[in-house]
Short mmCIF file of C-alpha atoms in Angstrom, two decimals:
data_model
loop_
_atom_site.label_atom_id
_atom_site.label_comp_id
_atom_site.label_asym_id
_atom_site.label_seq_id
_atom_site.Cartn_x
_atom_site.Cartn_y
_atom_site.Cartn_z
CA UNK A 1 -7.85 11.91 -5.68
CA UNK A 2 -7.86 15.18 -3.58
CA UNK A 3 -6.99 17.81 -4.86
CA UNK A 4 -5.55 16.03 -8.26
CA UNK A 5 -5.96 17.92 -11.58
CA UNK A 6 -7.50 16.12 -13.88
CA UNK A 7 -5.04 16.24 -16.76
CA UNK A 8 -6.16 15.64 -20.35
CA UNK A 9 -3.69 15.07 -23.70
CA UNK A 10 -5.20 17.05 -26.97
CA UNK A 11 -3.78 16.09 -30.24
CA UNK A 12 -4.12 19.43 -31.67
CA UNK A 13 -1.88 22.68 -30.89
CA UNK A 14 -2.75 24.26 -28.21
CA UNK A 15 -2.39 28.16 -27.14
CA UNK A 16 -3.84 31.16 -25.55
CA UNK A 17 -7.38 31.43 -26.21
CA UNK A 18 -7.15 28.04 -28.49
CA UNK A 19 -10.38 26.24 -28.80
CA UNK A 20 -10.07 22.66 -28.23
CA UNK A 21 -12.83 20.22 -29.49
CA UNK A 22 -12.85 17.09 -27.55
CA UNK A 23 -13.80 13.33 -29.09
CA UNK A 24 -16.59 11.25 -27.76
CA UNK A 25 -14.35 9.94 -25.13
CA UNK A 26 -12.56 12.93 -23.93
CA UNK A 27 -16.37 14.25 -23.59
CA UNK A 28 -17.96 11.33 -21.81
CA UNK A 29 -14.40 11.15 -19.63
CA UNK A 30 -15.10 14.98 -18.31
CA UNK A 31 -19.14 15.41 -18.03
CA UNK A 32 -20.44 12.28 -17.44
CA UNK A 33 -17.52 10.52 -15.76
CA UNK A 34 -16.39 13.22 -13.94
CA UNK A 35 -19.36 15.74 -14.07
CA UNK A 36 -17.64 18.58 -15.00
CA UNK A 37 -19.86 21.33 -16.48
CA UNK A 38 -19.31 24.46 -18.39
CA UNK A 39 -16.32 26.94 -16.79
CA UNK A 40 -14.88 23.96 -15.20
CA UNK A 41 -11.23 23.98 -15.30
CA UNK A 42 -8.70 21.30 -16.37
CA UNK A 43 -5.69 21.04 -17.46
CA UNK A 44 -4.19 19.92 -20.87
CA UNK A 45 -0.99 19.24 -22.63
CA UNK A 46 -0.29 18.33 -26.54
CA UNK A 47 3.17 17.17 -26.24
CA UNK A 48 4.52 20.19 -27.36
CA UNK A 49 3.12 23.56 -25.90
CA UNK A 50 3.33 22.55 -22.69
CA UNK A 51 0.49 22.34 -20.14
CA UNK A 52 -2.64 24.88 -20.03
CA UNK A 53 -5.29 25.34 -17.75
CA UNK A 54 -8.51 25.48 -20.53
CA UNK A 55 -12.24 25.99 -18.98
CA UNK A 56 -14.76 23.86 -20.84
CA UNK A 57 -16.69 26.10 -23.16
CA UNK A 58 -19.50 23.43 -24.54
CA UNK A 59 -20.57 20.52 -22.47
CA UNK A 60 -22.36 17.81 -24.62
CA UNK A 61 -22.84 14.35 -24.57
CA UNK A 62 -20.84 13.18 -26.90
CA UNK A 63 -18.90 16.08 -27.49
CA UNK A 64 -17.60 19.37 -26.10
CA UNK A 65 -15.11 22.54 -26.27
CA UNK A 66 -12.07 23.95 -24.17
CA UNK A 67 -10.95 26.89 -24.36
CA UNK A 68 -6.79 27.68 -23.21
CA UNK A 69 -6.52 30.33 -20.85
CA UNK A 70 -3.26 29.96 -19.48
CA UNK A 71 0.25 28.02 -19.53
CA UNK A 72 0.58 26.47 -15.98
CA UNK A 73 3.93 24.72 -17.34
CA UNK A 74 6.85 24.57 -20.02
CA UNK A 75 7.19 21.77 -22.42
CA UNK A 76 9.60 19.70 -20.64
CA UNK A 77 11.18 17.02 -23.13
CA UNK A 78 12.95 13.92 -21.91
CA UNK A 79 16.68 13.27 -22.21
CA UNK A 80 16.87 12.11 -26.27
CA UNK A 81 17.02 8.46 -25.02
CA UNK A 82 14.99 5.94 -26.99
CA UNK A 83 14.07 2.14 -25.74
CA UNK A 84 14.08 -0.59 -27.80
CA UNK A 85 12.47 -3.34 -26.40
CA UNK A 86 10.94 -6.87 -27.78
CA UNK A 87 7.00 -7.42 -27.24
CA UNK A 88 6.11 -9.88 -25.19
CA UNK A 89 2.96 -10.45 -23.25
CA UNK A 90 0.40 -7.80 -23.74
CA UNK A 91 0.46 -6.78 -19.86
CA UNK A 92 4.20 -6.23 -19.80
CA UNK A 93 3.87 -4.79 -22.97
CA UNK A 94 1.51 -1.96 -22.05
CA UNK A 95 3.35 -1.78 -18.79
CA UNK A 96 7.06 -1.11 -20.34
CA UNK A 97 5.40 1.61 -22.97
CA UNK A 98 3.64 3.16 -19.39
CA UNK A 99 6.86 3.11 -17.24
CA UNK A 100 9.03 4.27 -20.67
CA UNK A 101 6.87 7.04 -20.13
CA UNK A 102 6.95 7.94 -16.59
CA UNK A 103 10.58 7.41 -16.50
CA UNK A 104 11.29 9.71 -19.23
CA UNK A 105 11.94 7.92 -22.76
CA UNK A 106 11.79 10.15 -26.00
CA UNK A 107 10.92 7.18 -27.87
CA UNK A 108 9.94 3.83 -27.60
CA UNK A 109 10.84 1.30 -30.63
CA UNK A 110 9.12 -2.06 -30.40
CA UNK A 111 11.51 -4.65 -31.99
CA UNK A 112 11.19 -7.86 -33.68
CA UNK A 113 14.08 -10.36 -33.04
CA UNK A 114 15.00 -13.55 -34.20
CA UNK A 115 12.84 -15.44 -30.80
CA UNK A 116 10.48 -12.78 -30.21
CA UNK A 117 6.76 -13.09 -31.23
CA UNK A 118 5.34 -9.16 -31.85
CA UNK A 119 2.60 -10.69 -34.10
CA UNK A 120 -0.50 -8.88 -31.67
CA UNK A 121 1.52 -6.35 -30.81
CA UNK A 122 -1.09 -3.57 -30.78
CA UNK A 123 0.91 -0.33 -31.40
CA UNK A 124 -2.49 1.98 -31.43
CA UNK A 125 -3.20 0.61 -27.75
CA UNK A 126 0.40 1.41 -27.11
CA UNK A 127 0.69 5.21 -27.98
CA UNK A 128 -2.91 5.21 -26.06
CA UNK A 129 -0.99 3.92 -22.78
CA UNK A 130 1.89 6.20 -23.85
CA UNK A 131 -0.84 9.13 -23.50
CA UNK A 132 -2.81 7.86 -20.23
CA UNK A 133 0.69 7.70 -18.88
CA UNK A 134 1.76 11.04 -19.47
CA UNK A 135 -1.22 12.17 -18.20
CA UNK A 136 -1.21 10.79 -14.64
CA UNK A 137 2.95 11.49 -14.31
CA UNK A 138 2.16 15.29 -14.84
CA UNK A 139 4.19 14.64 -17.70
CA UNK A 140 4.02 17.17 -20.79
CA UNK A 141 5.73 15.01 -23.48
CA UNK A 142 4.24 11.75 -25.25
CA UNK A 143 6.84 9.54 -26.24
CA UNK A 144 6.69 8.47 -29.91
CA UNK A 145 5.71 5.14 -30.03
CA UNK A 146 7.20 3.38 -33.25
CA UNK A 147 5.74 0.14 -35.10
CA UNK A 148 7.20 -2.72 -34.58
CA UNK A 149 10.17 -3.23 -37.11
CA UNK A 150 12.90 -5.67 -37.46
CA UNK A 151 16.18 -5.63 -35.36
CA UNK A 152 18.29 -5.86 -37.86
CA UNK A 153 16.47 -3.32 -40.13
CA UNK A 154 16.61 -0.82 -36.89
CA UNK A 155 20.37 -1.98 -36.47
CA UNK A 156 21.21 -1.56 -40.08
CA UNK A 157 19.88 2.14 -39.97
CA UNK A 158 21.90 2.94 -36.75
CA UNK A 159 22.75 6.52 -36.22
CA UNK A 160 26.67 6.71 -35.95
CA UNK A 161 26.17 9.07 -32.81
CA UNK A 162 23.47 7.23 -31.27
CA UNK A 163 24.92 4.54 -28.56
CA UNK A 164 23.08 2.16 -26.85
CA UNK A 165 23.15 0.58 -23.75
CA UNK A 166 22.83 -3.38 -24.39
CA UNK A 167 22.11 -4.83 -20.76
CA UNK A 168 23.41 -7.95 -21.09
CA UNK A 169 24.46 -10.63 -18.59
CA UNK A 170 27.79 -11.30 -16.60
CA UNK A 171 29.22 -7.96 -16.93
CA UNK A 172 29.94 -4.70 -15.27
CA UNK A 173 27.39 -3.14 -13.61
CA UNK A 174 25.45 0.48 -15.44
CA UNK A 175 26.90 2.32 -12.89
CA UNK A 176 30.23 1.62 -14.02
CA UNK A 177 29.38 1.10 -17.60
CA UNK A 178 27.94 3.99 -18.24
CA UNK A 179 30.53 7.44 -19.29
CA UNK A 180 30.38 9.30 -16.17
CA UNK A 181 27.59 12.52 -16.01
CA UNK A 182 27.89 15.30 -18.29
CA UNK A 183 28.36 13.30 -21.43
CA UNK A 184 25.27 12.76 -22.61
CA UNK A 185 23.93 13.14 -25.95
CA UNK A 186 21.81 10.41 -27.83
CA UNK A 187 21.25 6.97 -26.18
CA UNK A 188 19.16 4.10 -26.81
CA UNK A 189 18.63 1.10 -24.21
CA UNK A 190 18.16 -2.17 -25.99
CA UNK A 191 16.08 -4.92 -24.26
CA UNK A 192 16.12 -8.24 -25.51
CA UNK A 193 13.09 -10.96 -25.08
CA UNK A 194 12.66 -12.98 -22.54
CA UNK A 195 14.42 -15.55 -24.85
CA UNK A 196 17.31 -14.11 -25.57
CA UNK A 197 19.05 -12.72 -28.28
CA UNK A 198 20.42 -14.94 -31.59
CA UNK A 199 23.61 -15.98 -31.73
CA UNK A 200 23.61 -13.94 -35.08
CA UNK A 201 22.02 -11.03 -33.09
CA UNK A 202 24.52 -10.71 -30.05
CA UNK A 203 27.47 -10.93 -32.93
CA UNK A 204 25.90 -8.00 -34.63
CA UNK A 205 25.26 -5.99 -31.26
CA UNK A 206 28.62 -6.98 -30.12
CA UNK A 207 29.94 -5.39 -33.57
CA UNK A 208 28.36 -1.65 -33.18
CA UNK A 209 30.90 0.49 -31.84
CA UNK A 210 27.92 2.50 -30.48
CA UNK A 211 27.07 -0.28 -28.40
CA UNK A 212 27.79 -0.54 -24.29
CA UNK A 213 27.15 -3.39 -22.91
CA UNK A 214 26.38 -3.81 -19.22
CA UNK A 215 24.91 -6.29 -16.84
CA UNK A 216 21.49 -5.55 -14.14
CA UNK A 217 22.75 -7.39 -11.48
CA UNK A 218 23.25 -11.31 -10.56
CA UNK A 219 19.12 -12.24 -10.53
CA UNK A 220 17.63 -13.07 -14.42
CA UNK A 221 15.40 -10.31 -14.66
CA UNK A 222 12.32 -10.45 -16.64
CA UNK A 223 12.20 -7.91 -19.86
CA UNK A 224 9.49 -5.69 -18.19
CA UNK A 225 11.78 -5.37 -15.34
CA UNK A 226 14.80 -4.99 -17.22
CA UNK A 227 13.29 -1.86 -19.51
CA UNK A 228 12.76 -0.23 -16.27
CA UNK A 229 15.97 -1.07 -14.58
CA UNK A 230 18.20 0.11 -17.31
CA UNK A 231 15.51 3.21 -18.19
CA UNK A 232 16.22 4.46 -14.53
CA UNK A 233 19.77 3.61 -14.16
CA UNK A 234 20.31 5.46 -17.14
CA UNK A 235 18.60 8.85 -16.05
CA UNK A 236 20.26 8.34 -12.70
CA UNK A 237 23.76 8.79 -14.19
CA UNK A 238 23.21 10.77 -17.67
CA UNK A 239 19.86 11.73 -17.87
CA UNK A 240 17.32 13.86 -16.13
CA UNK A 241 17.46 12.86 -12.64
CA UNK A 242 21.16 13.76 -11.66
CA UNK A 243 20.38 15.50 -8.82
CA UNK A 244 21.03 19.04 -9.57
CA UNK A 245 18.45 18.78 -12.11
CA UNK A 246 16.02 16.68 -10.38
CA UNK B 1 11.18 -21.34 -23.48
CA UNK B 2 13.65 -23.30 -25.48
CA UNK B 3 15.79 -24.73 -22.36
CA UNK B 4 14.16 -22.87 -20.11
CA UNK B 5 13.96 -25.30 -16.01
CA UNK B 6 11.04 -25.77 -13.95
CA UNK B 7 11.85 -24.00 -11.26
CA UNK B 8 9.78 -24.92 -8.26
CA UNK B 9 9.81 -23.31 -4.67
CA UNK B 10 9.11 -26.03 -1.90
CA UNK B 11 7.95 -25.39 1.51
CA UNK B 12 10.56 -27.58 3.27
CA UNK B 13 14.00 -27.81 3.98
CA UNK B 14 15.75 -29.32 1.28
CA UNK B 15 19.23 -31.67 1.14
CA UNK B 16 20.48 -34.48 -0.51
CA UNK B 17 18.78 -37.52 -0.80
CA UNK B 18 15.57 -35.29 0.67
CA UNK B 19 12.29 -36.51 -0.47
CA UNK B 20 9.95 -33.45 -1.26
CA UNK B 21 6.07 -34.44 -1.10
CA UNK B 22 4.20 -32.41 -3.71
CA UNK B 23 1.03 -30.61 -3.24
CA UNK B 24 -2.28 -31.02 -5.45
CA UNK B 25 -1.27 -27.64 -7.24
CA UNK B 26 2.36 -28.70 -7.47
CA UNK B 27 1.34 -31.90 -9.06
CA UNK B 28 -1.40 -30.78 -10.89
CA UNK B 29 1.29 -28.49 -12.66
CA UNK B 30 4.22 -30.84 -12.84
CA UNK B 31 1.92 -33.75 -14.25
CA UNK B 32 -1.03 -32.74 -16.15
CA UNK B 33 0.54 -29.14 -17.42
CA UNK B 34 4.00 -29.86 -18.27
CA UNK B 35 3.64 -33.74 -18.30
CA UNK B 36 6.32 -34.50 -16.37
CA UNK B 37 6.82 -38.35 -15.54
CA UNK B 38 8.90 -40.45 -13.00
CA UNK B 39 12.29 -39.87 -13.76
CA UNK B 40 11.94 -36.10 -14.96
CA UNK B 41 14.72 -33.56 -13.43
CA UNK B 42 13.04 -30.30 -12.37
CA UNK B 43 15.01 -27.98 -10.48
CA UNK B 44 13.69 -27.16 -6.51
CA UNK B 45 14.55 -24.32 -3.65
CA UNK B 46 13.45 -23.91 -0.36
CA UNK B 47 15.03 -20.00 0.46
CA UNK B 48 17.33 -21.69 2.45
CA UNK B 49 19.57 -24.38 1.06
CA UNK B 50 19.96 -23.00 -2.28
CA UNK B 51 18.73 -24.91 -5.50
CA UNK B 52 18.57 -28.76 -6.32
CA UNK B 53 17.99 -30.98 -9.07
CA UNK B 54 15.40 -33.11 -8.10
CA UNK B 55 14.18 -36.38 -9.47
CA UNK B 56 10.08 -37.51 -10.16
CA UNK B 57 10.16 -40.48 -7.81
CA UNK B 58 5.91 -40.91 -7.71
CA UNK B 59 3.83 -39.08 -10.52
CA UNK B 60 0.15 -38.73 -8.99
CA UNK B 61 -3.30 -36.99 -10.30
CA UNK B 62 -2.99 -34.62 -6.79
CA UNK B 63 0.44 -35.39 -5.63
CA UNK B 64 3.68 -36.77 -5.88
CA UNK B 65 7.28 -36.95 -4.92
CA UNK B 66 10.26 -35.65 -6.09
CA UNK B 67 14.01 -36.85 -4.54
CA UNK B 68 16.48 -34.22 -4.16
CA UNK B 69 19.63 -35.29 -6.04
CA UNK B 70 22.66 -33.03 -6.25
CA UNK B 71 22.92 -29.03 -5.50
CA UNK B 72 23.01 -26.67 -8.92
CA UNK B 73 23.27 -23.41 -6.83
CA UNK B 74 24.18 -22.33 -3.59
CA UNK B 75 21.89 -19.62 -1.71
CA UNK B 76 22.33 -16.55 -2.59
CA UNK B 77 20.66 -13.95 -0.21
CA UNK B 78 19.77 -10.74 -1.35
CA UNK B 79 21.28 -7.32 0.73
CA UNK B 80 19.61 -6.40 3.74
CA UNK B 81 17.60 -4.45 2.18
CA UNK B 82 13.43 -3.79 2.97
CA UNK B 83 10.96 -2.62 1.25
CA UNK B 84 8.40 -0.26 2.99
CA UNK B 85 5.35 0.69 1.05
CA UNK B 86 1.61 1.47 0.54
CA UNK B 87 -0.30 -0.97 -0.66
CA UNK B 88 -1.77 0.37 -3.86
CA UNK B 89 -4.39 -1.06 -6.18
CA UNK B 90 -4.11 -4.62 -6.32
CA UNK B 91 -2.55 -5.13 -9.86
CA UNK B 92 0.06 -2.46 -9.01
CA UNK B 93 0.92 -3.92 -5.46
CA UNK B 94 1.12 -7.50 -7.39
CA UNK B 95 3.44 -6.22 -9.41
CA UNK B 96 5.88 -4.43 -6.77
CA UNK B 97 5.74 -7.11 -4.70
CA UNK B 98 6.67 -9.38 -7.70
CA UNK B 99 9.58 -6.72 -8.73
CA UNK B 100 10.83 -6.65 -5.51
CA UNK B 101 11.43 -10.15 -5.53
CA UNK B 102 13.27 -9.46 -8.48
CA UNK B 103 15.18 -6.74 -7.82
CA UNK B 104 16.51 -8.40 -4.54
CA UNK B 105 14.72 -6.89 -1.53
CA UNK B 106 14.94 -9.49 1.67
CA UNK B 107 11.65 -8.03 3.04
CA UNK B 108 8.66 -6.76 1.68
CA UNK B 109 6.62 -4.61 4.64
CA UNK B 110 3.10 -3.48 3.69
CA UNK B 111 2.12 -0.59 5.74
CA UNK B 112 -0.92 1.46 6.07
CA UNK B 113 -0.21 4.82 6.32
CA UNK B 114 -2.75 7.56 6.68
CA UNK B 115 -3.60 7.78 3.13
CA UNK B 116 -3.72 3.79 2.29
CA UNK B 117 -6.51 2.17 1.95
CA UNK B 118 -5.36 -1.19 2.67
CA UNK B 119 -8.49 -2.92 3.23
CA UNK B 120 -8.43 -5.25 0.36
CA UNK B 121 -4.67 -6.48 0.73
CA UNK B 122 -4.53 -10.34 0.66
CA UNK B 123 -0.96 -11.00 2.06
CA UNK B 124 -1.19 -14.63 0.95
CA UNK B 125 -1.50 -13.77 -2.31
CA UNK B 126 1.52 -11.61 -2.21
CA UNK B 127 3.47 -14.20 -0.84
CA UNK B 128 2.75 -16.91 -3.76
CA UNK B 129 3.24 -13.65 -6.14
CA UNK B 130 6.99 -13.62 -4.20
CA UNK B 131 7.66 -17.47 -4.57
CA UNK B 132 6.24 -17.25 -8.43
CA UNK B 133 8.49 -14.26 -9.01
CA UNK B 134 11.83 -16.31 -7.35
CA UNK B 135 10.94 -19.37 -9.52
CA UNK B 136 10.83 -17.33 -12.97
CA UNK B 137 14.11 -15.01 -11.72
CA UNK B 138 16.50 -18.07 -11.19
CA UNK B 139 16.95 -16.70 -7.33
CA UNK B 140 17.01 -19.59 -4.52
CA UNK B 141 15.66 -16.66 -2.22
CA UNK B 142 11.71 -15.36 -1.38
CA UNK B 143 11.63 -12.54 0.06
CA UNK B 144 9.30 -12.97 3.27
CA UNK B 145 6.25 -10.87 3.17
CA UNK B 146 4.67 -9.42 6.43
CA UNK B 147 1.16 -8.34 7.24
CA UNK B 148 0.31 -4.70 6.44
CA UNK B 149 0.95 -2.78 10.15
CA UNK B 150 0.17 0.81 10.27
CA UNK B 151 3.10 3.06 9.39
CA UNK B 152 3.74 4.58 13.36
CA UNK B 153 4.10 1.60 15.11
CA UNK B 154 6.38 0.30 12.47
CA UNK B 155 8.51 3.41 12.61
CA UNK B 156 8.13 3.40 16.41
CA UNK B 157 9.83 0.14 16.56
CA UNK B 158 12.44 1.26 13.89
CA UNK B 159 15.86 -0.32 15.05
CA UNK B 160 18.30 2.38 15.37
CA UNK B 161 21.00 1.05 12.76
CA UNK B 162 18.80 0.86 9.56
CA UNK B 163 18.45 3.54 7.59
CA UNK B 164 15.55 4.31 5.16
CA UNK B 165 15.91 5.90 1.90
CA UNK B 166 12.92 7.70 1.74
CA UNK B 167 11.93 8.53 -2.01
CA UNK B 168 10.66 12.32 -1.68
CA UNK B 169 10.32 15.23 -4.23
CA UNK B 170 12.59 18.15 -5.24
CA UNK B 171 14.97 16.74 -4.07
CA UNK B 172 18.78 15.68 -4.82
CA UNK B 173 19.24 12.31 -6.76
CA UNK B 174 19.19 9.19 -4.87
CA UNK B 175 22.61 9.03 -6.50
CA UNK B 176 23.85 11.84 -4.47
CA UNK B 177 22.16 10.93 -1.32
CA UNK B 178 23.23 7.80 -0.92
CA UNK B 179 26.78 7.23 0.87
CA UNK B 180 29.07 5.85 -1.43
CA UNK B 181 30.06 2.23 -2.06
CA UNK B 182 30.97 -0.45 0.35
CA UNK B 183 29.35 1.54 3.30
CA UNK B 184 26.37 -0.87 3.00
CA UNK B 185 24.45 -2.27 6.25
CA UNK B 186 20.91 -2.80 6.68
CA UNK B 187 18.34 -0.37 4.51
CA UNK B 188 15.07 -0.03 4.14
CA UNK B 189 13.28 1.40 1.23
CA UNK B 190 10.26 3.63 1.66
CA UNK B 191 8.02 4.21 -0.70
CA UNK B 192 4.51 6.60 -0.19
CA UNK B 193 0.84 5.80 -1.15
CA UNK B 194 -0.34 7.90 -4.32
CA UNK B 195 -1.67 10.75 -2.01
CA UNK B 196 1.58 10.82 -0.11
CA UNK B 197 2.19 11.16 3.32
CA UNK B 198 -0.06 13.16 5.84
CA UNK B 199 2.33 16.40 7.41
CA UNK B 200 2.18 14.07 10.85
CA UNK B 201 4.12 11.49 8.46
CA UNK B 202 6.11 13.47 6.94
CA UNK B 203 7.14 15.63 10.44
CA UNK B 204 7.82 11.85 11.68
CA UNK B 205 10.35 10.73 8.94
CA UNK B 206 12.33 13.84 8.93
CA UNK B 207 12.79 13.47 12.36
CA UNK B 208 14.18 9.98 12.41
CA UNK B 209 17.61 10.10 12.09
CA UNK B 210 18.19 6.94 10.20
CA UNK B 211 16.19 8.49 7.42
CA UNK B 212 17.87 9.16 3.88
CA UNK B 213 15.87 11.26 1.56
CA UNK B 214 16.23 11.27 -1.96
CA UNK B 215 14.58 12.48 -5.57
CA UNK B 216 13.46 10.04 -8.07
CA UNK B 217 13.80 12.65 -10.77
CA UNK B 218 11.65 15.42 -12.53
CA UNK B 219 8.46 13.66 -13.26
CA UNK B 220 5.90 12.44 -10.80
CA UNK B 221 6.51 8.17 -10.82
CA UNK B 222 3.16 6.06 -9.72
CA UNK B 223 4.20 4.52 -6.57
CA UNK B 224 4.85 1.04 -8.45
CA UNK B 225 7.03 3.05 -10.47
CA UNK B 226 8.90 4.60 -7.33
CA UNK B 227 9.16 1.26 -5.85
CA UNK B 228 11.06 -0.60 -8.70
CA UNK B 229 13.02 2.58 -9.47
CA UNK B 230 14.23 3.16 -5.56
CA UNK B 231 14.86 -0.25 -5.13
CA UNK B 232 17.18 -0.47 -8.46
CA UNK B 233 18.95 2.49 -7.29
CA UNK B 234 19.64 1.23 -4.22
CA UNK B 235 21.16 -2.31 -5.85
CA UNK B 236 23.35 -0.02 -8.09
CA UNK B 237 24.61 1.83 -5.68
CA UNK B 238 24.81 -0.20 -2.58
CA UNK B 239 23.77 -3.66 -2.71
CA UNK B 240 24.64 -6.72 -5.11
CA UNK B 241 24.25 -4.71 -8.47
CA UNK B 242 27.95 -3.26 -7.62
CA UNK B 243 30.07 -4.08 -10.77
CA UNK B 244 32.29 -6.19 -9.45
CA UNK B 245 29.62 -8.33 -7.80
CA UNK B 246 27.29 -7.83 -10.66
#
């Protein structure tokens, strides 16, 4: 730990001078967990005002008050990249929503497909991974976290502009895939299960004239691995972390 | 699942007409899990001679033997490419071991560094977590795993033609700082504990000649994170994710 902030997400607007009532678990996370007591300092974030040191006002057991004093950073959104992905077990679940996060997605978009079982898909735990995430990268953006909805539903309401990177097998790599840097705009990286896509599916995909397809490499990776892959690939050539930016 | 192979890792040189004697846990899986019988084809690799199609010859409660029978793949070795890195907690160091496999690292080097607490590591573990991940990815490859050495004597015994990408912050993009295509040669991939490096480590690296450092964009990545992001980065750029190899 050191000398590591503790960082706290408020879903409320905050400000200078805002008052910030915490839940039962923000409370029992700051004074009994971490025995913070009244002036203490931490810092917080609401996914769109940025991040502000607050000092804790009211210290209670199951309850408790900040109070903003001052911005300590700008709201720094993503690149306007969403990931679609297909649930599969819970861990990689959790774990692609956590590392969509730290890597910089807008928006995550759980997707059901013709082999993919998102029957327990738990989206509430999802956005609360979403949040823990952004918490610990320093981040000051929550991705959205969508329910799950049906491929083809998603596919049918495609946004003309909005292309997507299909990572697919056998092809050319993302590097040379991808438009080279400066031509950004909206992007989406589709994941399929660990399955596969339907025939039906890939003949659709195929179809979309927003769609690139692109391969990650000669070893079958699995779709927690692939989300990441792609996610980072991406930001490496269009997104955030071209290198006079990062 | 659908057509997915058993895919089974065997600790001994493999070859035509080779008889492979199975282990209780081997068995116990091929047998009483998937029900296997004598006569069932299950595919086999041994990191060396690639993949096999093996034939049940004996079907026991605690062993068993299979019969190699013709070669499906050849080996395929991953780039010279290691993986240096901080053992974190033991969920997260599962995991980057198992994504390394993945990803195609040939080497996977633990190291204690002044920050690490690397107490609890349990190298065998990481090495079944390597074989697991090679059976699942399709590769005919495991990555060997070493013992976690300290950081200095590993760098004090650094061989002079390896370079280390060394994944630091504010930095340019690892896209940037890596030479361009086809200049490959051995690499190594470093990666930091979550406190990062003491200044004695950091004074170290900079010093080294060999070493390559690069950004891994805006936000502050979990060392997991940094891991599977560096190493992808690498593949893209350098190693076997090239397009025309992809």
């Amino acid at each position: 730990m050191g000398n590591a902030k503790i960082r706290l997400f408020v879903d409320q607007p905050i400000g200078a001078g805002q008052a910030v009532a915490l839940n039962e678990a923000q409370a029992n996370y700051l004074f009994a967990v971490m025995r913070l007591g009244v002036g203490a300092s931490i810092l917080v974030f609401d996914g769109q005002n940025g991040e502000w040191r607050a000092e804790v006002a009211e210290a209670g057991k199951r309850k408790g008050v900040l109070i903003c004093v001052e911005q300590t950073a700008r709201l720094r959104m993503p690149p306007d990249l969403w990931l679609l992905f297909a649930p599969i077990k819970k861990a990689r679940t959790d774990f692609i929503v956590e590392k969509a996060t730290e890597l910089g997605a807008a928006r995550v978009m759980p997707v059901q497909t013709r082999f993919t079982n998102a029957d327990r898909v738990k989206v509430d735990k999802l956005r609360l991974h979403a949040i823990e995430a952004a918490e610990q990268c320093g981040g000051t953006f929550v991705p959205q976290v969508d329910d799950v909805m049906p491929l083809a539903k998603v596919l049918a309401d495609w946004p003309a502009n909005r292309r997507i990177l299909w990572c697919n097998e056998h092809l050319a790599g993302v590097a040379e895939a991808l438009p080279k840097g400066g031509d950004t705009g909206p992007w989406a990286v589709l994941i399929g299960p660990e399955g596969g896509f339907s025939q039906e599916e890939q003949d659709r995909l195929a179809a979309m004239p927003q769609v690139v397809q692109a391969s990650l490499g000669p070893r079958i990776l699995r779709a927690d691995t692939a989300a990441v892959a792609a996610l980072v690939l991406w930001q490496a050539h269009l997104g955030d972390w071209v290198g006079d930016q990062g």
